[in-house]
Coordinates of C-alpha atoms in Angstrom, one line a residue:
M1 CA 176.4 26.6 91.1
F2 CA 176.3 27.6 94.8
S3 CA 178.0 31.0 94.2
L4 CA 175.6 31.7 91.3
T5 CA 172.6 31.1 93.6
V6 CA 173.9 33.4 96.3
A7 CA 174.6 36.2 93.8
T8 CA 171.1 35.9 92.4
E9 CA 169.6 36.1 95.9
Q10 CA 171.7 39.2 96.6
Q11 CA 170.7 40.9 93.5
S12 CA 167.0 40.2 94.2
S13 CA 167.3 41.7 97.7
L14 CA 168.8 45.0 96.3
P15 CA 165.5 46.5 95.1
A16 CA 163.8 45.7 98.4
A17 CA 166.7 47.4 100.3
A18 CA 166.5 50.4 98.1
F19 CA 162.7 50.6 98.6
V20 CA 163.2 50.5 102.4
A21 CA 165.9 53.2 102.3
A22 CA 163.7 55.4 100.1
C23 CA 160.8 55.0 102.5
A24 CA 163.0 55.9 105.5
L25 CA 164.3 59.0 103.7
V26 CA 160.8 60.1 102.8
F27 CA 159.6 59.6 106.3
T28 CA 162.6 61.6 107.7
V29 CA 161.9 64.5 105.4
A30 CA 158.2 64.4 106.0
S31 CA 158.7 64.3 109.8
F32 CA 161.1 67.2 109.7
W33 CA 158.6 69.3 107.6
W34 CA 155.7 68.4 109.8
L35 CA 157.6 69.2 113.0
N36 CA 159.5 72.3 111.9
A37 CA 158.2 73.8 108.6
R38 CA 154.5 73.1 108.2
Q39 CA 152.4 76.2 107.7
G40 CA 149.1 75.8 109.7
R41 CA 146.1 77.9 110.2
L42 CA 144.5 79.9 113.1
K43 CA 141.7 78.2 114.9
S44 CA 139.4 79.7 117.5
W45 CA 136.2 79.0 119.4
E46 CA 132.9 80.7 120.1
P47 CA 133.1 83.1 123.1
L48 CA 130.8 82.5 126.0
T49 CA 131.0 86.1 127.3
F50 CA 131.5 89.7 126.0
A51 CA 131.6 93.2 127.2
G52 CA 129.7 96.0 125.5
A53 CA 128.7 99.6 125.5
V54 CA 126.7 101.5 122.9
T55 CA 126.2 105.3 123.1
V56 CA 125.6 108.2 120.8
S57 CA 129.3 108.9 120.6
Q58 CA 130.8 105.5 120.4
S59 CA 130.3 101.7 120.5
R60 CA 132.7 99.1 122.0
L61 CA 132.4 95.3 121.9
R62 CA 135.1 93.2 123.7
F63 CA 135.4 89.4 123.2
P64 CA 137.7 86.9 124.8
V65 CA 139.5 85.3 121.8
V66 CA 141.7 82.2 121.9
L67 CA 143.9 81.8 118.8
Y68 CA 145.5 78.4 118.2
N69 CA 148.1 77.9 115.5
T70 CA 147.7 74.4 114.1
G71 CA 151.1 74.4 112.3
A72 CA 154.8 74.5 113.2
K73 CA 155.6 77.9 111.8
P74 CA 154.6 81.1 113.6
I75 CA 151.6 83.0 112.1
V76 CA 151.7 86.8 112.1
V77 CA 148.3 88.5 112.7
R78 CA 148.3 92.0 111.0
D79 CA 144.8 93.1 111.8
L80 CA 141.4 91.9 113.1
R81 CA 137.8 92.9 112.5
L82 CA 134.2 91.9 113.5
A83 CA 132.0 91.3 110.4
F84 CA 128.3 90.8 110.2
H85 CA 126.6 88.1 108.1
D86 CA 122.9 89.0 107.8
D87 CA 121.1 89.8 104.6
E88 CA 119.4 92.7 106.4
L89 CA 122.8 94.2 107.3
A90 CA 124.4 94.2 103.9
S91 CA 125.4 97.8 104.2
T92 CA 126.9 97.5 107.6
A93 CA 130.7 97.7 107.5
P94 CA 132.8 95.4 109.8
L95 CA 133.7 96.9 113.1
P96 CA 137.5 97.5 113.3
W97 CA 139.9 96.4 116.0
T98 CA 140.2 99.4 118.3
S99 CA 142.4 98.0 121.1
S100 CA 143.6 94.9 123.1
R101 CA 142.8 94.7 126.8
S102 CA 144.2 92.8 129.7
H103 CA 140.9 91.2 130.8
L104 CA 137.3 91.0 129.9
R105 CA 135.5 93.1 132.5
P106 CA 136.2 96.8 132.0
D107 CA 137.5 98.5 135.2
G108 CA 140.2 100.9 136.4
N109 CA 142.9 98.3 136.1
D110 CA 142.1 97.5 132.5
E111 CA 145.4 97.7 130.5
L112 CA 145.0 99.2 127.0
K113 CA 147.2 98.3 124.0
M114 CA 146.7 99.9 120.6
P115 CA 146.2 97.5 117.7
A116 CA 149.6 96.1 116.6
A117 CA 150.7 93.1 114.7
F118 CA 151.6 90.0 116.8
A119 CA 152.8 86.4 116.2
V120 CA 151.2 83.2 117.4
P121 CA 153.9 80.6 117.8
G122 CA 153.6 77.2 116.1
R123 CA 151.4 74.7 117.9
A124 CA 150.6 77.3 120.6
A125 CA 147.6 79.2 121.8
E126 CA 147.2 82.8 122.7
Q127 CA 144.4 84.2 124.8
L128 CA 143.4 87.8 123.9
F129 CA 140.7 90.3 124.9
I130 CA 140.0 92.1 121.6
E131 CA 137.9 95.2 121.4
F132 CA 136.0 96.2 118.3
G133 CA 134.0 99.4 117.8
T134 CA 133.4 102.7 116.2
S135 CA 133.4 106.4 117.2
K136 CA 131.3 109.4 116.2
P137 CA 130.5 110.3 113.4
R138 CA 129.9 106.5 112.6
H139 CA 127.0 105.3 114.8
F140 CA 126.7 101.6 115.4
V141 CA 123.5 100.8 117.3
P142 CA 122.4 97.2 117.1
D143 CA 118.8 95.8 117.5
A144 CA 118.1 93.8 120.6
R145 CA 118.4 90.5 118.9
P146 CA 121.0 87.8 118.0
Y147 CA 123.5 88.6 115.2
R148 CA 125.6 86.1 113.2
V149 CA 129.1 87.5 113.2
T150 CA 132.6 86.4 112.4
I151 CA 136.0 87.4 113.7
E152 CA 138.4 87.7 110.7
A153 CA 142.1 88.3 110.4
L154 CA 144.7 89.6 108.0
V155 CA 147.7 87.3 108.3
G156 CA 151.3 87.7 107.2
H157 CA 151.5 84.7 104.8
K158 CA 148.2 85.2 102.9
E159 CA 146.3 88.0 101.1
G160 CA 142.8 89.1 102.1
W161 CA 140.7 88.6 105.2
R162 CA 140.6 85.1 106.7
L163 CA 137.8 83.6 108.8
I164 CA 138.9 82.8 112.3
V165 CA 135.6 81.9 114.1
A166 CA 131.9 82.3 113.3
F167 CA 129.4 82.6 116.2
T168 CA 126.1 84.2 117.4
W169 CA 126.5 87.4 119.3
H170 CA 123.5 88.1 121.6
A171 CA 123.0 91.9 121.4
D172 CA 119.7 91.2 123.3
R173 CA 121.8 91.0 126.4
L174 CA 122.7 94.7 126.3
V175 CA 120.3 95.8 128.9
N176 CA 122.4 98.8 130.0
P177 CA 124.3 99.9 126.9
G178 CA 125.3 103.2 128.5
S179 CA 127.7 101.4 130.8
Y180 CA 130.6 99.3 129.7
I181 CA 130.0 96.0 131.4
A182 CA 130.3 92.3 130.8
Y183 CA 127.5 89.9 129.8
R184 CA 127.1 86.2 129.2
N185 CA 126.8 85.5 125.5
L186 CA 123.8 83.2 125.8
S187 CA 120.3 83.1 124.4
E188 CA 118.9 82.3 127.8
V189 CA 118.5 85.0 130.4
V190 CA 120.4 83.8 133.3
E191 CA 120.4 87.0 135.4
G192 CA 119.0 90.5 135.5
A193 CA 116.7 92.1 133.1
G194 CA 115.6 90.4 129.8
P195 CA 115.5 91.3 126.1
D196 CA 112.7 93.8 126.7
A197 CA 115.0 96.0 128.7
A198 CA 117.7 95.7 126.0
L199 CA 115.1 96.6 123.3
R200 CA 114.1 99.8 125.2
A201 CA 117.6 100.8 125.9
L202 CA 119.0 100.3 122.4
D203 CA 116.0 101.9 120.8
A204 CA 116.6 105.0 123.0
V205 CA 120.2 105.2 121.8
A206 CA 119.1 104.9 118.2
S207 CA 116.5 107.6 118.7
S208 CA 119.1 110.0 120.1
V209 CA 121.4 109.3 117.1
I210 CA 118.5 110.1 114.7
A211 CA 117.6 113.3 116.7
Q212 CA 121.2 114.5 116.1
G213 CA 121.0 113.9 112.4
G214 CA 122.9 110.6 112.4
T215 CA 122.1 107.2 111.0
P216 CA 122.3 104.2 113.4
E217 CA 124.0 101.3 111.6
G218 CA 123.4 97.7 112.5
R219 CA 119.6 97.8 112.6
K220 CA 117.1 96.0 110.5
R221 CA 115.8 97.8 107.5
K222 CA 112.4 99.3 108.1
D223 CA 109.7 98.9 105.4
P224 CA 108.5 102.3 104.1

């Protein structure tokens, strides 16, 4: 009778032991996947500064971009672009990635790298200074106003452009568009001339483009 009772208790403990072992196996596999094989996404944040120049011959916009890979596997970035999200700019094509720079403020020590694919390691962050723009015969001349823009990327493991970060770009800070200089990307005027100076300067560039037979992109449609 005693041996029969012991055998019954042992048999009843087997399913519980099997359940615990299965849970341990699942936890081990899931932990390995999470730490070593999980595919994440790229995350970024709104830039507080930018550098810009807009002339008849070319436009250049440079933003400090931090890319953080949320997963364990590296993410290959094949290309980047600056896209506009404004009903009045439906015909304005995104600005392509023209170069990568060593720092934000343009100067004589500003290292230039041509666009090239790069990898962001798993659970790591990369700080980049990405330059977007156009050259003649395409003329991008913004209005002196805020624009809703996104930085988008082509990545190695997915098809199509992927949103990296959306933010407001304050083109109304471009008070001296003929010089490639840095600005705070804020709605408030914290130093120097205000939006009126940017309006006059950018309108002058647009007028010069029109006088040469070109069409300035990036501007509000004018009612006939």
